């Protein structure tokens, strides 16, 4: 990253960081896409089991990753402020937190999740597939959280092409393992939908291995000495990471868990509806890579410019990110509308299920525009380290507005599609409130900067 003066230079730097991130995110989300499509081609029961398992793992995955992503704006601001010596200790304290979270999560999976599954309104076969899917994921949970810290460290330096390379090297391996474990090819056990969980868990360890190798071989990364020696835990640093990470993680948890809650509530409409909902949701997840990448780019650039006390530049990057996200939202919405029959055909050969998926995809168009407004705002607030209010707004918008609206509409002629209208409503409400918040934050930062200049 470097200081830019003109708007054109800012667009160039934005795209330089954004492009590898979006390729990385698309590749990562393709893991879910292939989990879903390959399980769906195995059987509808396998697809439903993976849907239920994913409804447990996805919000936890996203929330804990969001917590650990706190080191991205912290390091970005350190780099902007020319305090590179503090980077190593930030990464190490992030790793300590990551390993603790992994231990807790594994315990919860084996002690609590089985009891929850027994009380869910799904068949015993679907519940068993979901349980074994999650057991497979557990194999790689420590690796997943370690890699989340290493990826955030690399991205915070603006070296997003490195994380892109890591992902491009490892995701094809995951697809191959899916092919082996789900269908029992090349002498591997035929595990059906549960096999995708084991494939993902093993892949997470490969991600860590490749990450360590690249950090040790890339000069710009090796100079920070991340693996030379361990630094002792620092309460102040842990407090800073948790202070930013918990609200950030809660924001993501409230958003992703609402989708999981809807998946569980969809059980009342039958296995086919769950399968169709999960299929359409996996498409939305894949397309969400674009606004999410815009948000990540704004967190990096906004944090860098804020650390360097160039608040005007940070604000200009936010405007660039908003423009890019809206344009992308329009393109994604058009793709969903005009190619919904082709997309649905990727998941199943059942004509009735294809028709159901196509109906869900029409309602998914609303998500594209909501995410186009919301994601850049969230990314900017993270770059400013102003994340406390986002978790409160997310809870109110998703759980107190979005879910009740969706639940009520599900009893109308809309049926299960009512939930998707409710979800979109919650996203739009959050986008409106946080858009007001980001402007207030920028005004506050500008005022603080002026007062600091006067004092000096």
Coordinates of C-alpha atoms in Angstrom, one line a residue:
X1 CA 0.0 0.0 0.0
X2 CA 1.1 3.6 -0.6
X3 CA -0.3 7.1 -0.3
X4 CA -2.4 8.2 -3.3
X5 CA -3.2 11.7 -4.4
X6 CA -5.6 11.5 -7.4
X7 CA -9.0 9.8 -7.6
X8 CA -7.7 7.7 -10.5
X9 CA -4.7 6.5 -8.4
X10 CA -7.1 5.5 -5.6
X11 CA -9.3 3.5 -8.0
X12 CA -6.1 1.7 -9.2
X13 CA -5.0 0.9 -5.6
X14 CA -8.6 -0.1 -4.7
X15 CA -8.7 -2.6 -7.6
X16 CA -5.2 -3.8 -7.0
X17 CA -6.2 -5.0 -3.5
X18 CA -9.8 -5.8 -4.3
X19 CA -9.2 -8.2 -7.3
X20 CA -7.1 -10.8 -5.4
X21 CA -9.5 -10.6 -2.5
X22 CA -12.6 -11.3 -4.6
X23 CA -10.8 -14.2 -6.4
X24 CA -9.8 -15.6 -3.0
X25 CA -13.4 -15.2 -1.7
X26 CA -15.0 -16.7 -4.8
X27 CA -12.6 -19.7 -4.5
X28 CA -13.3 -20.1 -0.8
X29 CA -17.1 -19.9 -1.3
X30 CA -16.8 -22.4 -4.1
X31 CA -16.0 -24.9 -1.4
X32 CA -19.5 -24.5 -0.1
X33 CA -20.8 -24.5 -3.7
X34 CA -19.2 -27.8 -4.5
X35 CA -20.2 -29.2 -1.1
X36 CA -23.8 -28.5 -1.9
X37 CA -23.8 -29.4 -5.6
X38 CA -21.9 -32.7 -5.2
X39 CA -24.0 -33.7 -2.2
X40 CA -27.2 -32.8 -4.1
X41 CA -26.1 -35.1 -6.9
X42 CA -25.6 -37.9 -4.4
X43 CA -29.1 -37.6 -2.9
X44 CA -31.7 -35.1 -1.7
X45 CA -31.1 -36.5 1.8
X46 CA -27.4 -35.8 1.6
X47 CA -28.1 -32.3 0.4
X48 CA -30.5 -31.7 3.3
X49 CA -28.0 -33.1 5.8
X50 CA -25.3 -30.8 4.5
X51 CA -27.7 -27.9 4.7
X52 CA -28.4 -28.6 8.3
X53 CA -24.7 -29.1 9.1
X54 CA -23.8 -26.0 7.3
X55 CA -26.5 -24.1 9.2
X56 CA -24.5 -24.9 12.4
X57 CA -21.0 -24.4 11.0
X58 CA -21.6 -21.3 8.8
X59 CA -22.5 -18.8 11.6
X60 CA -19.8 -20.0 13.9
X61 CA -17.3 -20.0 11.1
X62 CA -18.2 -16.5 10.1
X63 CA -18.5 -15.1 13.6
X64 CA -15.2 -16.4 14.9
X65 CA -13.5 -15.5 11.7
X66 CA -15.0 -12.0 12.2
X67 CA -13.6 -11.9 15.7
X68 CA -10.1 -12.8 14.5
X69 CA -10.3 -10.4 11.6
X70 CA -9.9 -7.7 14.2
X71 CA -6.2 -7.8 13.6
X72 CA -6.6 -6.6 10.1
X73 CA -7.6 -3.0 10.9
X74 CA -5.2 -3.1 13.9
X75 CA -2.2 -4.0 11.7
X76 CA -3.3 -1.8 8.9
X77 CA -3.3 1.2 11.2
X78 CA 0.1 0.2 12.6
X79 CA 1.5 0.1 9.1
X80 CA 0.0 3.5 8.3
X81 CA 1.4 4.9 11.5
X82 CA 4.9 3.4 10.8
X83 CA 4.8 1.1 13.9
X84 CA 5.8 -2.2 12.1
X85 CA 7.6 -3.5 15.2
X86 CA 4.2 -4.1 17.0
X87 CA 2.9 -6.3 14.2
X88 CA 4.5 -9.5 15.4
X89 CA 3.0 -9.4 18.9
X90 CA -0.4 -8.6 17.4
X91 CA -0.3 -11.7 15.3
X92 CA 0.9 -13.9 18.2
X93 CA -1.8 -12.7 20.5
X94 CA -4.3 -13.4 17.7
X95 CA -3.0 -16.9 17.4
X96 CA -3.4 -17.5 21.2
X97 CA -7.0 -16.4 21.0
X98 CA -7.6 -18.5 17.9
X99 CA -6.4 -21.7 19.6
X100 CA -8.5 -21.1 22.6
X101 CA -11.6 -20.6 20.5
X102 CA -10.9 -23.8 18.5
X103 CA -10.7 -25.8 21.7
X104 CA -14.0 -24.4 23.0
X105 CA -15.8 -25.0 19.7
X106 CA -14.7 -28.6 19.4
X107 CA -16.1 -29.3 22.9
X108 CA -19.4 -27.7 21.9
X109 CA -19.6 -29.8 18.8
X110 CA -19.2 -33.1 20.6
X111 CA -21.2 -32.3 23.7
X112 CA -24.0 -30.0 22.6
X113 CA -24.7 -30.4 18.9
X114 CA -25.9 -34.1 19.0
X115 CA -28.6 -33.1 21.6
X116 CA -29.8 -30.3 19.4
X117 CA -30.0 -32.5 16.3
X118 CA -32.2 -35.0 18.1
X119 CA -34.8 -32.3 18.7
X120 CA -34.9 -30.9 15.2
X121 CA -37.9 -31.5 12.9
X122 CA -35.8 -33.6 10.4
X123 CA -35.5 -37.3 9.7
X124 CA -33.0 -39.4 11.6
X125 CA -31.0 -40.0 8.3
X126 CA -30.7 -36.2 7.7
X127 CA -29.7 -35.6 11.3
X128 CA -27.0 -38.3 11.1
X129 CA -25.5 -36.9 7.9
X130 CA -25.4 -33.4 9.5
X131 CA -23.7 -34.8 12.7
X132 CA -21.0 -36.6 10.7
X133 CA -20.5 -33.6 8.4
X134 CA -19.7 -31.5 11.5
X135 CA -17.4 -34.2 13.0
X136 CA -15.4 -34.0 9.8
X137 CA -15.2 -30.2 10.0
X138 CA -13.9 -30.5 13.6
X139 CA -10.7 -32.2 12.3
X140 CA -9.6 -28.9 10.8
X141 CA -11.1 -26.3 13.2
X142 CA -7.7 -25.5 14.8
X143 CA -6.1 -25.1 11.4
X144 CA -9.0 -23.0 10.2
X145 CA -8.6 -20.4 13.0
X146 CA -4.8 -20.3 12.7
X147 CA -5.1 -19.7 8.9
X148 CA -7.7 -17.0 9.6
X149 CA -5.1 -15.1 11.7
X150 CA -2.3 -15.6 9.1
X151 CA -4.6 -14.5 6.3
X152 CA -5.7 -11.4 8.1
X153 CA -2.0 -10.6 8.8
X154 CA -1.1 -10.9 5.1
X155 CA -4.1 -9.0 3.9
X156 CA -3.6 -6.1 6.3
X157 CA -0.2 -5.4 4.6
X158 CA -2.1 -5.1 1.3
X159 CA -0.5 -8.3 0.0
X160 CA -3.8 -9.8 -1.0
X161 CA -2.3 -11.6 -4.0
X162 CA -0.5 -13.9 -1.5
X163 CA -3.7 -15.1 0.1
X164 CA -5.2 -15.5 -3.4
X165 CA -2.3 -17.8 -4.2
X166 CA -2.8 -19.8 -1.0
X167 CA -6.5 -20.3 -1.8
X168 CA -5.9 -21.2 -5.5
X169 CA -3.5 -23.9 -4.4
X170 CA -5.7 -25.5 -1.8
X171 CA -9.4 -25.4 -3.0
X172 CA -8.9 -27.7 -5.9
X173 CA -7.6 -30.2 -3.4
X174 CA -10.8 -29.8 -1.4
X175 CA -12.9 -30.5 -4.6
X176 CA -10.9 -33.6 -5.2
X177 CA -11.4 -34.9 -1.7
X178 CA -15.1 -34.2 -2.0
X179 CA -15.2 -36.3 -5.1
X180 CA -13.4 -39.1 -3.2
X181 CA -15.3 -39.0 0.1
X182 CA -18.8 -38.3 -1.1
X183 CA -18.9 -40.9 -3.9
X184 CA -16.3 -43.3 -2.6
X185 CA -13.9 -42.9 -5.6
X186 CA -10.2 -44.0 -5.7
X187 CA -10.6 -46.5 -2.9
X188 CA -12.0 -43.9 -0.4
X189 CA -15.0 -44.8 1.8
X190 CA -18.4 -43.7 0.3
X191 CA -19.6 -41.3 3.0
X192 CA -22.3 -39.3 1.1
X193 CA -23.0 -35.8 2.3
X194 CA -20.9 -36.3 5.4
X195 CA -17.8 -36.8 3.2
X196 CA -17.8 -33.1 2.3
X197 CA -17.2 -32.3 6.0
X198 CA -14.2 -34.5 6.2
X199 CA -12.8 -33.1 2.9
X200 CA -13.1 -29.6 4.2
X201 CA -11.5 -30.4 7.6
X202 CA -8.5 -32.0 5.9
X203 CA -8.2 -29.0 3.5
X204 CA -7.9 -26.5 6.3
X205 CA -4.6 -28.1 7.4
X206 CA -3.3 -27.8 3.9
X207 CA -4.2 -24.1 4.0
X208 CA -2.1 -23.6 7.1
X209 CA 0.9 -25.5 5.6
X210 CA 0.9 -23.4 2.4
X211 CA 0.4 -20.2 4.5
X212 CA 3.4 -20.9 6.6
X213 CA 5.6 -21.8 3.6
X214 CA 4.7 -18.5 1.8
X215 CA 5.2 -16.4 4.9
X216 CA 8.7 -17.9 5.4
X217 CA 9.6 -17.5 1.7
X218 CA 8.2 -14.1 0.9
X219 CA 10.7 -11.3 1.8
X220 CA 8.0 -8.8 2.6
X221 CA 6.4 -11.2 5.0
X222 CA 9.4 -12.9 6.5
X223 CA 10.9 -9.5 7.7
X224 CA 8.2 -9.4 10.4
X225 CA 9.7 -12.6 12.0
X226 CA 6.3 -14.1 12.8
X227 CA 7.8 -17.6 13.3
X228 CA 11.3 -16.7 14.6
X229 CA 10.2 -16.7 18.3
X230 CA 7.0 -16.5 20.3
X231 CA 6.2 -13.3 22.2
X232 CA 4.4 -13.5 25.5
X233 CA 0.7 -12.8 25.7
X234 CA 0.0 -9.2 26.3
X235 CA -3.3 -8.3 28.1
X236 CA -3.5 -4.9 26.4
X237 CA -3.2 -6.4 23.0
X238 CA -5.6 -9.3 23.7
X239 CA -8.1 -6.6 25.1
X240 CA -7.7 -4.6 21.9
X241 CA -8.3 -7.6 19.6
X242 CA -11.3 -8.7 21.6
X243 CA -12.6 -5.2 21.9
X244 CA -12.8 -4.9 18.2
X245 CA -13.3 -8.6 17.4
X246 CA -16.3 -9.4 19.6
X247 CA -18.6 -6.7 18.2
X248 CA -17.4 -7.5 14.7
X249 CA -17.9 -11.2 15.3
X250 CA -21.4 -10.6 16.8
X251 CA -22.4 -8.5 13.8
X252 CA -21.4 -11.4 11.4
X253 CA -23.0 -13.9 13.8
X254 CA -26.3 -12.1 13.9
X255 CA -26.4 -11.9 10.1
X256 CA -25.3 -15.5 9.3
X257 CA -27.2 -17.1 12.1
X258 CA -30.4 -15.6 10.8
X259 CA -29.9 -17.6 7.6
X260 CA -29.2 -20.7 9.7
X261 CA -32.4 -20.1 11.7
X262 CA -34.4 -19.8 8.6
X263 CA -32.9 -23.1 7.3
X264 CA -34.0 -24.8 10.4
X265 CA -37.5 -23.3 10.2
X266 CA -37.7 -24.4 6.6
X267 CA -37.9 -28.0 8.0
X268 CA -41.6 -27.4 8.5
X269 CA -41.9 -27.3 4.7
X270 CA -40.2 -30.6 4.0
X271 CA -36.8 -32.0 2.8
X272 CA -37.2 -30.7 -0.8
X273 CA -37.8 -27.1 0.4
X274 CA -34.7 -27.3 2.7
X275 CA -32.7 -28.6 -0.3
X276 CA -34.0 -25.9 -2.6
X277 CA -33.4 -23.2 0.0
X278 CA -29.8 -24.4 0.6
X279 CA -29.1 -24.5 -3.1
X280 CA -30.3 -21.0 -3.7
X281 CA -28.5 -19.8 -0.5
X282 CA -25.2 -21.3 -1.7
X283 CA -25.6 -19.2 -4.9
X284 CA -26.1 -16.1 -2.8
X285 CA -23.1 -17.0 -0.7
X286 CA -21.0 -17.3 -3.8
X287 CA -22.1 -13.9 -5.1
X288 CA -21.7 -12.4 -1.7
X289 CA -17.9 -12.8 -2.3
X290 CA -18.1 -9.5 -4.3
X291 CA -19.6 -7.1 -1.6
X292 CA -17.6 -8.9 1.1
X293 CA -14.4 -8.3 -0.9
X294 CA -15.3 -4.6 -1.2
X295 CA -15.8 -4.5 2.6
X296 CA -12.4 -6.2 3.2
X297 CA -10.7 -3.8 0.8
X298 CA -12.2 -0.8 2.6
X299 CA -11.1 -2.2 6.0
X300 CA -7.5 -2.4 4.8
X301 CA -7.3 0.9 2.9
X302 CA -9.5 2.7 5.5
X303 CA -7.4 1.4 8.3
X304 CA -4.1 2.3 6.5
X305 CA -5.3 5.9 5.8
X306 CA -6.7 6.4 9.3
X307 CA -3.5 5.2 10.9
X308 CA -1.6 7.8 8.7
X309 CA -4.1 10.5 9.7
X310 CA -5.4 11.0 6.2
X311 CA -9.1 10.9 6.9
X312 CA -10.1 12.6 3.7
X313 CA -8.5 9.8 1.7
X314 CA -10.2 7.2 3.8
X315 CA -13.6 8.8 3.0
X316 CA -12.8 8.9 -0.7
X317 CA -12.0 5.1 -0.6
X318 CA -15.4 4.6 1.0
X319 CA -17.1 6.4 -1.9
X320 CA -15.2 4.3 -4.4
X321 CA -16.2 1.1 -2.5
X322 CA -19.8 2.1 -2.5
X323 CA -19.8 2.8 -6.2
X324 CA -18.1 -0.5 -7.0
X325 CA -20.5 -2.5 -4.7
X326 CA -23.7 -1.0 -6.3
X327 CA -22.4 -1.7 -9.8
X328 CA -21.6 -5.3 -8.8
X329 CA -25.0 -5.7 -7.2
X330 CA -26.8 -4.8 -10.4
X331 CA -24.7 -7.3 -12.4
X332 CA -25.3 -10.1 -9.8
X333 CA -29.1 -9.4 -9.8
X334 CA -29.2 -9.6 -13.6
X335 CA -27.3 -12.9 -13.5
X336 CA -29.7 -14.4 -11.0
X337 CA -32.8 -13.3 -13.0
X338 CA -31.7 -14.3 -16.6
X339 CA -29.8 -17.5 -15.8
X340 CA -31.8 -18.9 -12.9
X341 CA -32.9 -22.0 -14.8
X342 CA -29.3 -22.8 -15.7
X343 CA -28.1 -22.2 -12.1
X344 CA -30.8 -24.4 -10.6
X345 CA -29.8 -27.2 -13.0
X346 CA -26.3 -27.4 -11.4
X347 CA -27.8 -28.7 -8.1
X348 CA -30.2 -31.4 -9.2
X349 CA -31.8 -33.3 -12.1
X350 CA -35.2 -33.3 -10.3
X351 CA -37.6 -31.0 -12.4
X352 CA -39.7 -30.2 -9.3
X353 CA -36.7 -29.2 -7.3
X354 CA -35.3 -27.2 -10.1
X355 CA -38.5 -25.2 -10.3
X356 CA -38.4 -24.6 -6.5
X357 CA -34.8 -23.4 -6.6
X358 CA -35.6 -21.0 -9.5
X359 CA -38.4 -19.4 -7.3
X360 CA -35.9 -18.9 -4.4
X361 CA -33.4 -17.3 -6.8
X362 CA -35.9 -14.6 -7.9
X363 CA -36.2 -13.5 -4.2
X364 CA -32.4 -13.7 -3.9
X365 CA -32.1 -10.7 -6.2
X366 CA -33.2 -8.5 -3.2
X367 CA -30.1 -9.7 -1.3
X368 CA -27.8 -8.4 -4.0
X369 CA -28.9 -4.8 -3.6
X370 CA -29.1 -4.9 0.2
X371 CA -25.5 -6.3 0.4
X372 CA -24.4 -3.6 -2.1
X373 CA -25.3 -0.9 0.3
X374 CA -24.5 -2.6 3.6
X375 CA -21.1 -4.3 3.0
X376 CA -19.1 -1.2 2.1
X377 CA -20.4 0.6 5.2
X378 CA -19.4 -2.3 7.4
X379 CA -16.0 -2.4 5.8
X380 CA -15.4 1.3 6.4
X381 CA -16.5 1.1 10.0
X382 CA -14.1 -1.8 10.7
X383 CA -11.3 0.2 9.1
X384 CA -12.1 3.1 11.5
X385 CA -12.3 0.6 14.5
X386 CA -15.8 1.6 15.1
X387 CA -17.7 -1.7 15.4
X388 CA -19.5 -1.7 18.7
X389 CA -22.7 -0.2 17.3
X390 CA -22.8 -2.5 14.3
X391 CA -23.5 -5.6 16.5
X392 CA -26.5 -3.8 18.1
X393 CA -27.9 -2.6 14.8
X394 CA -27.4 -6.1 13.3
X395 CA -29.3 -7.8 16.2
X396 CA -32.2 -5.4 16.0
X397 CA -32.4 -5.4 12.2
X398 CA -32.1 -9.2 11.6
X399 CA -33.6 -10.8 14.7
X400 CA -36.2 -8.2 15.8
X401 CA -37.3 -7.0 12.4
X402 CA -36.2 -9.4 9.6
X403 CA -37.0 -12.8 11.2
X404 CA -40.5 -11.8 12.6
X405 CA -41.4 -10.3 9.2
X406 CA -40.3 -13.4 7.4
X407 CA -42.0 -15.7 9.9
X408 CA -45.3 -13.8 9.5
X409 CA -45.1 -13.9 5.7
X410 CA -44.4 -17.6 5.8
X411 CA -48.1 -18.1 6.9
X412 CA -49.3 -16.3 3.8
X413 CA -49.4 -17.5 0.2
X414 CA -45.7 -16.7 0.0
X415 CA -45.0 -19.7 2.2
X416 CA -41.2 -20.4 2.6
X417 CA -40.4 -17.5 0.3
X418 CA -41.7 -15.1 2.9
X419 CA -38.6 -15.8 5.0
X420 CA -36.4 -14.4 2.2
X421 CA -38.4 -11.2 2.0
X422 CA -38.0 -10.8 5.8
X423 CA -34.2 -11.4 5.5
X424 CA -33.9 -8.7 2.8
X425 CA -35.9 -6.3 5.0
X426 CA -33.5 -6.7 7.8
X427 CA -30.5 -6.1 5.6
X428 CA -32.0 -2.9 4.2
X429 CA -32.8 -1.6 7.7
X430 CA -29.2 -2.3 8.8
X431 CA -27.8 -0.6 5.7
X432 CA -29.8 2.6 6.3
X433 CA -28.9 2.9 10.0
X434 CA -25.2 2.2 9.6
X435 CA -24.9 4.5 6.6
X436 CA -25.8 7.3 9.0
X437 CA -23.3 6.0 11.6
X438 CA -20.4 6.0 9.2
X439 CA -20.9 9.6 8.4
X440 CA -21.0 10.5 12.1
X441 CA -17.8 8.5 12.7
X442 CA -16.0 10.3 9.9
X443 CA -17.1 13.7 11.3
X444 CA -15.8 12.7 14.8
X445 CA -12.4 11.5 13.4
X446 CA -12.0 14.7 11.5
X447 CA -12.8 16.8 14.5
X448 CA -10.3 14.8 16.7
X449 CA -7.6 15.2 14.0
X450 CA -8.2 19.0 13.9
X451 CA -8.0 19.3 17.7
X452 CA -4.8 17.3 17.7
X453 CA -3.3 19.7 15.2
X454 CA -4.3 22.7 17.3
X455 CA -2.8 21.1 20.4
X456 CA 0.5 20.4 18.7

